[in-house]
Coordinates of C-alpha atoms in Angstrom, one line a residue:
M29 CA 32.9 -16.8 -16.7
I30 CA 30.4 -14.2 -18.0
R31 CA 29.0 -11.1 -16.0
I32 CA 25.6 -9.7 -17.3
K33 CA 24.1 -6.5 -16.0
G34 CA 20.5 -6.0 -15.7
K35 CA 18.2 -3.9 -13.4
A36 CA 17.6 -5.2 -9.8
V37 CA 13.7 -4.8 -9.0
S38 CA 13.4 -7.3 -6.3
P39 CA 16.6 -7.6 -4.0
G40 CA 18.2 -10.8 -3.0
I41 CA 21.1 -12.9 -4.0
V42 CA 21.0 -16.8 -4.8
M43 CA 23.1 -19.2 -6.6
G44 CA 21.7 -22.2 -8.5
R45 CA 21.2 -23.7 -11.8
A46 CA 19.5 -22.1 -14.8
L47 CA 16.3 -22.8 -16.2
L48 CA 16.1 -21.5 -20.0
Y49 CA 12.5 -20.6 -20.5
N50 CA 11.9 -20.4 -24.2
F51 CA 8.1 -20.8 -24.8
E52 CA 7.2 -19.8 -28.3
K53 CA 3.7 -18.8 -28.9
E54 CA 2.0 -21.3 -31.5
V55 CA 1.4 -19.4 -35.0
I56 CA -2.1 -19.4 -35.5
R57 CA -3.3 -19.2 -39.0
A58 CA -6.7 -18.1 -40.2
E59 CA -8.8 -21.1 -41.0
N60 CA -12.5 -20.5 -42.6
I61 CA -15.5 -22.6 -41.2
G62 CA -19.0 -23.1 -42.7
E63 CA -21.8 -21.6 -41.0
K64 CA -22.9 -24.9 -39.8
S65 CA -19.7 -25.1 -37.5
V66 CA -20.1 -22.0 -35.7
E67 CA -22.0 -23.9 -32.9
K68 CA -19.5 -26.3 -32.5
E69 CA -16.7 -23.5 -32.3
I70 CA -18.7 -21.8 -29.8
W71 CA -18.8 -25.1 -27.7
R72 CA -14.9 -25.7 -28.3
L73 CA -14.7 -22.1 -26.8
E74 CA -16.9 -22.5 -23.8
N75 CA -15.3 -25.9 -22.9
A76 CA -11.5 -24.3 -23.3
V77 CA -12.8 -21.5 -20.8
K78 CA -13.9 -23.9 -18.2
K79 CA -10.8 -25.8 -18.5
S80 CA -8.9 -22.6 -18.1
Q81 CA -10.7 -21.2 -15.0
A82 CA -10.1 -24.7 -13.3
Q83 CA -6.3 -24.3 -13.8
L84 CA -6.3 -20.6 -12.8
K85 CA -8.3 -21.2 -9.7
K86 CA -5.5 -24.0 -8.6
I87 CA -3.0 -21.5 -9.2
N88 CA -4.7 -19.0 -7.2
R89 CA -5.1 -21.9 -4.2
D90 CA -1.6 -22.6 -4.3
L91 CA -0.4 -19.0 -4.2
Q92 CA -2.8 -18.4 -1.3
K93 CA -1.4 -20.9 0.6
I94 CA 2.1 -19.3 0.6
M95 CA 0.8 -15.9 0.5
G96 CA -2.2 -15.6 2.5
K97 CA -5.6 -15.0 1.9
D98 CA -6.4 -12.7 -1.0
A99 CA -2.7 -12.7 -1.8
A100 CA -3.5 -14.2 -5.1
F101 CA -5.3 -11.0 -6.4
I102 CA -3.4 -11.1 -9.7
I103 CA -4.1 -14.5 -10.7
E104 CA -7.8 -13.6 -9.6
T105 CA -7.7 -10.7 -12.2
Q106 CA -7.0 -13.5 -14.9
Y107 CA -9.8 -15.6 -13.9
L108 CA -12.4 -12.9 -13.7
L109 CA -11.1 -12.0 -17.3
L110 CA -12.7 -15.4 -18.4
K111 CA -15.6 -14.4 -17.0
D112 CA -15.5 -11.3 -18.6
S113 CA -19.0 -11.4 -20.8
H114 CA -17.6 -8.4 -22.9
L115 CA -14.4 -10.4 -23.9
L116 CA -16.2 -13.7 -24.5
D117 CA -18.8 -12.3 -26.4
E118 CA -16.0 -10.5 -28.9
I119 CA -14.5 -13.8 -29.5
R120 CA -17.9 -15.6 -30.1
G121 CA -18.7 -12.6 -32.5
T122 CA -15.5 -12.9 -34.0
I123 CA -16.3 -16.7 -34.8
Q124 CA -20.1 -15.9 -36.0
N125 CA -19.0 -12.9 -38.3
K126 CA -15.9 -13.8 -39.9
L127 CA -16.6 -17.6 -40.0
V128 CA -13.2 -18.6 -38.1
K129 CA -12.0 -21.1 -36.0
A130 CA -12.0 -20.2 -32.4
E131 CA -8.1 -19.9 -32.1
W132 CA -8.3 -17.5 -35.0
A133 CA -10.7 -15.5 -33.3
I134 CA -9.0 -15.3 -30.2
K135 CA -6.0 -13.8 -31.6
E136 CA -8.3 -11.2 -33.5
V137 CA -9.4 -9.8 -30.3
E138 CA -6.0 -10.0 -28.7
K139 CA -4.5 -7.8 -31.1
K140 CA -7.5 -5.1 -30.7
Y141 CA -6.6 -5.0 -27.1
L142 CA -3.0 -5.0 -27.6
K143 CA -3.3 -2.0 -30.0
I144 CA -4.8 0.0 -27.6
F145 CA -2.9 -0.7 -24.5
H146 CA 0.7 -0.3 -26.7
T147 CA -0.2 3.0 -27.8
I148 CA -0.1 4.4 -24.0
P149 CA 3.3 4.6 -22.6
D150 CA 2.6 4.1 -19.0
L151 CA 4.2 0.9 -17.4
S152 CA 1.2 -0.2 -15.8
F153 CA -0.4 -0.8 -19.2
K154 CA 2.2 -3.3 -20.0
A155 CA 1.3 -5.7 -17.0
K156 CA -2.7 -5.1 -18.0
S157 CA -1.3 -6.4 -21.6
N158 CA 0.2 -9.3 -20.3
D159 CA -2.6 -10.5 -18.4
I160 CA -4.7 -10.5 -21.5
S161 CA -2.0 -12.2 -23.8
D162 CA -1.4 -14.7 -20.6
V163 CA -5.0 -15.5 -20.2
L164 CA -5.7 -15.9 -24.0
T165 CA -2.5 -18.1 -24.8
R166 CA -4.0 -20.3 -22.3
L167 CA -7.3 -20.4 -23.9
I168 CA -5.7 -21.2 -27.2
A169 CA -3.4 -24.0 -25.4
N170 CA -6.5 -25.8 -23.9
L171 CA -8.4 -25.5 -27.5
K172 CA -5.9 -27.3 -29.2
K173 CA -5.7 -29.8 -25.9
S174 CA -1.9 -29.0 -25.2
S175 CA -0.6 -28.1 -21.7
P176 CA 0.0 -24.2 -21.2
A177 CA 3.4 -24.1 -19.9
T178 CA 3.3 -23.2 -16.3
S179 CA 6.2 -25.2 -14.9
A180 CA 9.6 -26.8 -16.0
P181 CA 10.3 -30.5 -16.2
Q182 CA 13.0 -30.3 -14.1
P183 CA 12.9 -31.1 -10.5
G184 CA 14.4 -29.0 -7.6
Q185 CA 15.1 -25.3 -7.3
V186 CA 16.1 -23.0 -10.2
I187 CA 16.6 -19.6 -11.3
L188 CA 14.5 -19.2 -14.3
V189 CA 15.9 -17.3 -17.5
A190 CA 13.6 -15.8 -20.2
D191 CA 13.4 -13.3 -22.5
D192 CA 9.8 -12.3 -20.4
I193 CA 7.3 -14.7 -18.7
S194 CA 3.7 -14.5 -18.1
P195 CA 2.3 -13.9 -14.3
S196 CA 0.9 -17.3 -14.3
V197 CA 3.8 -19.1 -15.2
A198 CA 5.7 -17.2 -12.5
A199 CA 3.0 -17.9 -10.2
T200 CA 3.0 -21.7 -10.8
M201 CA 6.6 -21.7 -10.2
M202 CA 6.6 -19.5 -6.9
S203 CA 3.6 -21.5 -5.2
N204 CA 5.4 -24.5 -5.9
K205 CA 8.5 -22.8 -4.4
R206 CA 10.6 -24.1 -7.3
L207 CA 11.9 -20.5 -8.1
L208 CA 14.9 -18.9 -6.5
G209 CA 15.2 -15.9 -8.9
L210 CA 14.2 -14.1 -12.2
V211 CA 16.7 -13.0 -14.7
L212 CA 14.4 -11.5 -17.9
N213 CA 15.5 -9.7 -20.8
K214 CA 12.6 -7.6 -20.8
G215 CA 9.7 -6.8 -18.1
G216 CA 8.4 -3.7 -16.5
E217 CA 9.0 -3.0 -12.6
T218 CA 4.8 -2.4 -12.7
S219 CA 4.3 -6.1 -14.3
H220 CA 2.7 -8.7 -12.2
T221 CA 5.4 -10.9 -12.1
V222 CA 7.8 -8.5 -10.6
I223 CA 5.2 -7.6 -7.7
L224 CA 4.6 -11.5 -7.2
A225 CA 8.4 -11.7 -7.0
R226 CA 9.0 -8.7 -4.4
T227 CA 6.0 -9.8 -2.4
L228 CA 7.6 -13.2 -1.8
G229 CA 11.4 -12.2 -1.5
I230 CA 12.1 -14.0 -4.9
P231 CA 15.2 -11.9 -6.3
A232 CA 14.6 -10.4 -10.0
I233 CA 16.7 -9.0 -12.3
L234 CA 14.8 -7.1 -15.4
D235 CA 16.4 -5.5 -18.8
T236 CA 19.6 -7.9 -19.7
V237 CA 18.6 -7.4 -23.2
N238 CA 20.7 -10.7 -24.0
A239 CA 20.6 -13.1 -21.1
T240 CA 19.3 -16.0 -23.0
D241 CA 21.7 -16.0 -25.7
S242 CA 24.7 -16.3 -23.3
I243 CA 22.8 -18.7 -20.5
F244 CA 22.3 -22.3 -21.1
N245 CA 20.1 -24.8 -19.2
G246 CA 22.1 -26.3 -16.5
D247 CA 24.6 -23.6 -16.0
T248 CA 25.5 -22.4 -12.6
L249 CA 24.4 -18.7 -12.0
A250 CA 25.4 -16.2 -9.3
L251 CA 22.2 -13.6 -9.5
D252 CA 22.8 -10.5 -7.5
S253 CA 19.9 -8.4 -7.7
V254 CA 20.9 -6.0 -5.1
N255 CA 23.9 -4.5 -7.6
G256 CA 22.1 -5.9 -10.8
E257 CA 24.1 -8.5 -12.0
V258 CA 24.2 -12.0 -13.2
I259 CA 27.5 -14.2 -13.1
V260 CA 27.2 -17.3 -15.8
Q261 CA 29.6 -20.2 -14.4
P262 CA 31.0 -18.2 -11.6
T263 CA 35.0 -19.4 -10.8
P264 CA 35.6 -21.1 -7.5
E265 CA 37.1 -17.9 -6.0
V266 CA 34.1 -15.7 -7.4
A267 CA 31.6 -18.4 -5.8
A268 CA 33.1 -18.1 -2.6
E269 CA 32.7 -14.7 -2.4
I270 CA 28.8 -14.8 -3.7
S271 CA 28.4 -17.3 -0.7
L272 CA 29.8 -14.6 1.5
K273 CA 27.4 -12.1 0.0
I274 CA 24.5 -14.6 0.4
E275 CA 25.3 -14.9 4.1
K276 CA 25.9 -11.2 4.7
F277 CA 22.3 -10.4 3.0
R278 CA 20.8 -13.0 5.0
L279 CA 22.0 -11.3 8.0
Y280 CA 21.1 -7.9 6.8
K281 CA 17.4 -9.3 6.2
E282 CA 17.5 -10.1 9.5
Q283 CA 18.6 -6.8 10.8
L284 CA 16.1 -5.1 8.9
K285 CA 13.5 -7.3 10.5
K286 CA 14.6 -6.6 13.9
L287 CA 14.6 -3.0 13.0
S288 CA 11.1 -2.8 11.5
Q289 CA 10.1 -3.6 15.1
L290 CA 12.0 -0.5 16.8
P291 CA 10.1 2.3 18.2
E292 CA 10.0 5.7 15.7
L293 CA 11.9 7.5 17.5
T294 CA 15.5 9.4 17.0
L295 CA 18.0 9.0 19.4
D296 CA 17.1 12.4 21.1
Q297 CA 13.8 10.8 21.4
H298 CA 11.8 12.8 18.4
Q299 CA 8.9 10.8 16.9
F300 CA 8.5 10.2 13.4
H301 CA 6.0 8.3 11.4
L302 CA 6.6 5.6 8.4
H303 CA 3.9 4.7 6.5
A304 CA 4.0 2.1 3.1
N305 CA 2.6 3.2 -0.3
I306 CA 0.7 0.4 -2.4
E307 CA -0.9 -0.3 -5.7
L308 CA -2.7 -3.3 -5.7
P309 CA -5.3 -4.8 -2.5
F310 CA -3.5 -7.7 -1.4
E311 CA -0.5 -5.5 -0.7
S312 CA -1.9 -4.4 2.8
E313 CA -1.9 -7.7 3.8
I314 CA 2.0 -7.5 4.1
V315 CA 2.9 -3.9 4.9
Q316 CA 2.7 -4.2 8.7
S317 CA 5.6 -6.7 8.3
Y318 CA 7.9 -4.4 6.9
G319 CA 7.4 -2.1 9.9
A320 CA 4.5 0.2 8.3
Q321 CA 2.3 2.0 10.8
G322 CA -0.1 2.8 8.1
I323 CA -0.6 3.1 4.4
G324 CA 0.3 6.8 3.4
L325 CA -0.6 6.2 -0.6
F326 CA -3.3 4.2 -1.8
R327 CA -2.8 4.9 -5.8
T328 CA -6.3 3.4 -7.1
E329 CA -6.0 4.2 -10.6
F330 CA -4.7 0.8 -10.9
L331 CA -8.1 -0.4 -10.1
Y332 CA -9.7 1.6 -12.3
L333 CA -7.1 1.0 -15.2
D334 CA -7.5 -3.1 -14.3
S335 CA -9.7 -4.6 -17.2
K336 CA -12.0 -6.5 -14.5
M337 CA -12.0 -4.7 -11.7
S338 CA -15.1 -2.9 -11.8
I339 CA -15.4 0.5 -10.7
S340 CA -18.6 0.1 -9.2
E341 CA -19.4 1.6 -5.9
E342 CA -20.0 -1.5 -4.4
E343 CA -16.8 -3.5 -5.3
Q344 CA -14.6 -0.3 -4.6
Y345 CA -16.5 0.2 -1.2
L346 CA -15.6 -3.8 -0.5
I347 CA -12.0 -3.3 -1.4
Y348 CA -11.5 -0.3 0.7
K349 CA -13.1 -1.2 3.6
K350 CA -11.2 -4.5 3.8
I351 CA -7.7 -2.6 3.4
A352 CA -8.9 -0.4 6.3
Q353 CA -9.8 -3.1 8.3
N354 CA -6.6 -5.1 7.7
I355 CA -4.5 -2.2 9.0
F356 CA -6.9 -0.5 11.6
P357 CA -5.9 1.8 13.8
H358 CA -3.4 2.7 11.5
P359 CA -4.5 5.4 8.7
L360 CA -5.3 4.3 5.0
V361 CA -4.8 7.2 2.6
I362 CA -6.8 6.7 -0.7
R363 CA -6.0 8.7 -3.5
T364 CA -8.8 9.3 -5.4
Y365 CA -7.8 8.5 -9.7
D366 CA -4.6 10.0 -10.7
L367 CA -5.4 9.5 -14.5
G368 CA -3.9 11.5 -17.4
R369 CA -0.5 11.7 -18.6
D370 CA 0.8 8.8 -19.0
K371 CA -2.0 6.5 -17.1
S372 CA -5.1 7.2 -19.6
D373 CA -8.5 5.6 -19.7
P374 CA -8.0 3.2 -22.7
A375 CA -11.8 3.0 -23.6
A376 CA -11.6 7.0 -23.8
P377 CA -8.5 7.7 -25.5
R378 CA -7.0 11.3 -26.2
H379 CA -4.6 13.1 -27.8
E380 CA -3.0 16.0 -26.2
E381 CA 0.0 18.1 -27.1
N382 CA 1.7 17.9 -24.0
P383 CA -0.3 15.8 -21.4
S384 CA 1.7 16.9 -18.5
L385 CA 0.1 20.2 -18.8
G386 CA -3.3 19.0 -19.9
M387 CA -6.3 16.9 -18.8
M388 CA -5.3 15.0 -15.8
A389 CA -6.3 13.7 -12.2
V390 CA -9.0 16.4 -10.7
R391 CA -9.1 18.3 -14.0
L392 CA -10.3 15.0 -15.4
F393 CA -13.1 14.1 -13.2
L394 CA -14.1 17.8 -12.3
K395 CA -15.1 17.5 -16.1
D396 CA -16.6 14.2 -16.3
R397 CA -17.9 13.8 -12.3
E398 CA -20.0 10.4 -12.3
P399 CA -16.8 8.2 -11.8
F400 CA -15.3 10.6 -9.6
K401 CA -18.3 11.0 -7.4
I402 CA -18.9 6.9 -7.5
Q403 CA -15.1 6.7 -5.9
I404 CA -15.8 9.3 -3.5
K405 CA -18.6 7.5 -2.2
A406 CA -17.4 4.2 -2.2
I407 CA -14.7 5.7 0.0
M408 CA -17.2 7.4 2.5
R409 CA -19.3 4.1 2.7
A410 CA -15.8 2.3 3.8
N411 CA -15.2 4.3 6.3
A412 CA -16.9 2.6 9.3
S413 CA -13.5 2.0 11.3
G414 CA -13.0 5.7 10.7
N415 CA -9.1 5.5 9.8
I416 CA -9.9 6.2 6.3
R417 CA -8.6 9.4 4.5
I418 CA -9.3 10.6 1.3
L419 CA -6.5 12.4 -1.1
F420 CA -7.1 14.5 -4.2
P421 CA -4.0 14.7 -6.4
M422 CA -2.8 17.6 -8.9
I423 CA -4.5 20.4 -7.2
T424 CA -4.2 24.0 -8.9
E425 CA -6.2 26.3 -7.3
I426 CA -8.8 26.6 -4.7
E427 CA -11.7 26.7 -7.2
E428 CA -11.1 23.0 -7.4
I429 CA -10.8 22.5 -3.9
H430 CA -14.5 24.0 -3.8
A431 CA -15.8 22.0 -6.2
I432 CA -14.7 18.5 -4.6
R433 CA -16.0 19.9 -1.3
E434 CA -19.6 20.2 -3.2
I435 CA -19.3 16.5 -4.7
M436 CA -18.4 15.2 -1.5
A437 CA -21.7 16.9 0.2
E438 CA -23.9 15.7 -2.6
A439 CA -22.3 11.6 -2.0
K440 CA -22.9 12.4 1.5
K441 CA -26.3 13.2 1.2
E442 CA -27.1 10.5 -1.1
L443 CA -25.4 8.1 1.1
Q444 CA -27.3 9.2 4.1
G445 CA -30.6 9.1 2.1
A446 CA -29.7 5.5 1.8
G447 CA -28.6 4.6 5.1
T448 CA -25.2 3.9 4.0
Y449 CA -23.3 6.5 5.7
P450 CA -21.2 5.0 8.3
G451 CA -21.5 8.2 10.4
K452 CA -17.9 9.0 10.2
D453 CA -16.6 11.8 7.9
V454 CA -13.6 10.9 5.9
R455 CA -10.4 13.6 6.6
V456 CA -9.8 15.6 3.3
G457 CA -6.1 16.0 2.3
I458 CA -4.8 17.3 -1.4
M459 CA -1.2 16.6 -2.9
L460 CA 1.3 19.1 -3.2
E461 CA 2.7 18.3 -6.7
I462 CA 1.9 21.6 -8.5
P463 CA 4.3 24.6 -7.2
A464 CA 1.3 26.9 -7.5
A465 CA -0.7 24.9 -4.7
V466 CA 2.1 25.3 -2.1
R467 CA 1.0 29.2 -2.4
L468 CA -2.3 28.0 -1.5
I469 CA -1.7 26.5 2.1
R470 CA -2.2 29.3 4.1
H471 CA -5.8 29.8 2.8
L472 CA -6.6 26.4 3.2
G473 CA -6.8 25.8 7.2
D474 CA -10.8 25.6 7.2
I475 CA -11.3 23.2 4.1
I476 CA -8.3 20.8 4.2
D477 CA -7.3 18.6 7.0
F478 CA -3.8 17.5 5.9
F479 CA -1.2 17.5 2.9
S480 CA 0.9 15.4 0.8
V481 CA 3.8 16.2 -1.1
G482 CA 4.4 14.1 -3.9
S483 CA 8.2 15.0 -4.6
N484 CA 8.3 13.5 -7.6
D485 CA 6.2 15.8 -9.8
L486 CA 6.9 18.8 -7.4
I487 CA 10.8 18.6 -8.5
Q488 CA 9.3 18.0 -12.2
Y489 CA 7.1 20.8 -12.5
L490 CA 9.6 23.4 -10.4
L491 CA 12.4 22.6 -12.5
A492 CA 10.5 21.8 -16.0
V493 CA 12.2 18.6 -16.6
D494 CA 11.3 15.1 -17.4
R495 CA 12.8 12.6 -15.2
N496 CA 12.1 9.8 -17.9
N497 CA 14.0 11.6 -20.5
S498 CA 17.7 10.3 -20.2
D499 CA 18.8 13.6 -22.0
V500 CA 17.8 15.9 -19.1
S501 CA 17.2 13.4 -16.3
Y502 CA 20.6 14.6 -14.4
L503 CA 18.8 17.8 -13.8
F504 CA 16.1 16.1 -11.9
S505 CA 17.7 16.5 -8.3
P506 CA 16.1 16.6 -5.0
Y507 CA 19.0 18.9 -3.7
H508 CA 18.3 21.6 -6.3
P509 CA 18.3 24.8 -3.8
A510 CA 15.0 26.1 -5.3
F511 CA 13.2 22.6 -4.3
I512 CA 15.1 22.9 -0.7
H513 CA 13.7 26.5 -0.7
I514 CA 10.0 25.2 -1.4
L515 CA 9.9 22.2 0.9
K516 CA 10.8 24.8 3.6
E517 CA 8.2 27.1 2.5
I518 CA 5.7 24.0 2.7
R519 CA 6.8 23.1 6.3
S520 CA 6.3 26.7 7.2
E521 CA 2.9 27.3 5.9
V522 CA 1.7 24.0 7.1
D523 CA 2.8 24.6 10.7
R524 CA 1.3 28.1 10.2
I525 CA -2.6 26.5 10.1
G526 CA -1.7 23.7 12.3
K527 CA -1.8 20.8 9.8
E528 CA -0.1 17.4 9.2
V529 CA 1.9 17.0 6.1
T530 CA 3.6 13.6 4.6
I531 CA 6.0 13.2 1.9
C532 CA 5.1 10.5 -0.5
G533 CA 7.8 10.6 -3.4
E534 CA 10.9 8.5 -3.8
M535 CA 12.6 10.8 -1.5
A536 CA 11.2 9.3 1.5
G537 CA 12.6 6.0 0.8
Q538 CA 16.1 7.0 -0.1
P539 CA 18.6 7.5 3.1
V540 CA 20.0 10.5 2.4
P541 CA 17.3 12.6 1.1
A542 CA 14.7 11.3 3.4
L543 CA 17.8 12.6 6.3
M544 CA 17.4 16.1 4.8
L545 CA 13.9 15.7 4.7
L546 CA 13.7 14.8 8.7
G547 CA 16.0 17.7 9.1
M548 CA 13.6 19.9 7.7
G549 CA 10.8 18.8 10.4
F550 CA 9.2 16.7 8.1
T551 CA 8.1 13.4 10.3
N552 CA 5.4 11.7 8.3
F553 CA 7.0 9.7 5.4
S554 CA 5.0 7.1 3.1
M555 CA 7.3 4.5 0.8
N556 CA 7.5 1.5 -1.1
A557 CA 7.3 -1.2 2.1
L558 CA 10.6 -2.8 1.5
A559 CA 12.4 0.8 2.2
I560 CA 10.8 1.3 5.6
A561 CA 13.1 -0.7 7.7
E562 CA 16.0 0.9 6.2
I563 CA 15.0 4.3 6.6
K564 CA 14.1 3.4 10.3
G565 CA 17.5 2.0 10.7
V566 CA 19.0 5.1 9.7
F567 CA 16.6 7.6 11.4
T568 CA 16.7 5.9 15.1
R569 CA 20.6 6.3 14.8
I570 CA 20.7 10.2 14.4
H571 CA 19.6 13.0 16.9
Y572 CA 17.0 15.3 15.3
A573 CA 18.3 18.1 16.9
R574 CA 21.7 17.9 15.3
L575 CA 20.4 16.9 11.8
R576 CA 18.1 20.4 12.2
K577 CA 21.3 22.5 12.3
I578 CA 22.9 20.9 9.6
V579 CA 19.9 21.4 7.3
N580 CA 19.3 25.1 8.8
Q581 CA 23.0 25.8 6.7
L582 CA 21.4 24.4 3.4
D583 CA 20.3 27.9 2.4
R584 CA 23.9 29.3 2.3
F585 CA 24.4 27.3 -0.9
G586 CA 23.5 28.2 -4.7
S587 CA 23.8 24.9 -6.3
R588 CA 22.8 21.3 -6.0
T589 CA 26.5 19.6 -6.0
E590 CA 27.3 22.1 -3.1
I591 CA 24.2 21.4 -1.0
K592 CA 24.4 17.4 -1.6
T593 CA 28.5 17.7 -0.6
F594 CA 27.8 19.5 2.5
F595 CA 25.0 17.7 3.7
K596 CA 26.5 14.2 3.4
K597 CA 30.1 15.5 4.7
S598 CA 28.4 17.0 7.4
L599 CA 26.1 13.8 8.3
L600 CA 29.6 11.7 8.2
E601 CA 31.4 14.1 10.4
L602 CA 28.7 13.3 13.2
Y603 CA 28.0 9.7 12.1
P604 CA 30.9 8.1 10.2
D605 CA 29.4 4.7 9.8
L606 CA 25.8 5.8 9.1
L607 CA 25.5 5.5 5.4
D608 CA 27.9 2.7 5.2
S609 CA 25.2 0.3 7.2
H610 CA 22.1 1.5 5.2
G611 CA 22.7 -1.1 2.5
P612 CA 23.2 -5.0 2.2
L613 CA 26.8 -5.1 0.2

């Protein structure tokens, strides 16, 4: 028996047979052709494109059968890549200019794109580069008249073990209901494969490093993606323990389903509101099933960064309108492009010595206003249902808000002139992520309708700590006295001007920090949809008034350790079983 540790990214516990996926990309060698053969190579390319599009359409249809309309957005993205005239023109141009076969031309274009994406650290670009490699690998396979690897020959359900896996391979197996779980040596939490697994409730573990060296085809695996562990060839005793865990997790999921339907009220009838964060449009189809009362944060930069999600006004308008209709009458909060730092535009890469203090988000788009204005117009047009709000990230000074208001006024006037303004104004909010913005709140009562606290960035900028830097990440703490103080200041200042405020960072989806926020008087939260039922289960089992009394005492302490210890101890004295029941195991 072997135990392999990894990073749990889609929760669940399953036991089944291993299927090792060892697909190796075929080595493509440069092969020159004569000028007379160019037309033939382009003809071969066009045929391969048609065949690949037909294959992706089938995967798309199969996914929609189990995920619902528009849920196969990820595969649709790959299909659209094959309709991208720019991408295909580059391949054709390489064939013509370098006089090489189509296979080599594809590899040359792929290398160009991957070189751009791999210079950008943001994980979302890993998903994007995977899509390009995936679709171009499919093209090459169809050029060579071999079948792209999309499913395994063995019958029955399996736990797939791989170094990494492309979205289309995963999607095919998921749509065939063959996949019990995923174990990957590599991968990223924002990869399209992982997003698909989370959406379908398929357990997944990443970053095992060498699982493929320790697991063989047919091995019995116990995959525990709650605790981030794979057990290879478990003993009968361990297998019995895992079976009990599987049943316990099943009961836990049933409990969460019931919790998601509970009223949003504490034991003393104090109301709270739980919303979902989303990154891709199809997620709006499912968030309400998790108990979300609307979408508190739609991160639109993933539309901008996706190679084939056009950023035209019309396409954005259709996306925003559909999501707003899906969740009506609940609110849809659309955050404008939060680019810069680790999410840069690959078409216009720039080098900055310290990107976290440089051109980003609103700063970037006040300098280059046209894409910004296009997005604002699309959001305004989409608000026919009246439940859309617009949120501007990384605000530093009031002058930025005045400039935004000017652009919004221009956009509204242009839409009215074109007869496309729906007549319902979009409510306007800003994110509180930079400490300086907190001191502006009292001056914004007449120009801002609501606020959202980006707790992750607020902690980083307040404490001068990069949470992704393992050497200093220990300093990243929601219990730091300075952060507690600034949260209380936000609550007080927002109340003073009579506006709403929502917590959008990771704190909102973690039981103990979320309880601390509730005790400060925050009642609007937005989080990963998977966390909603868990947070609701904790909130509905406490008394708001008692929580307030505990939190009011936190100012007595001068260290994060003291604050965390006191708060948890006080909670457990009042509710001994509260934190034991928030997790499945």
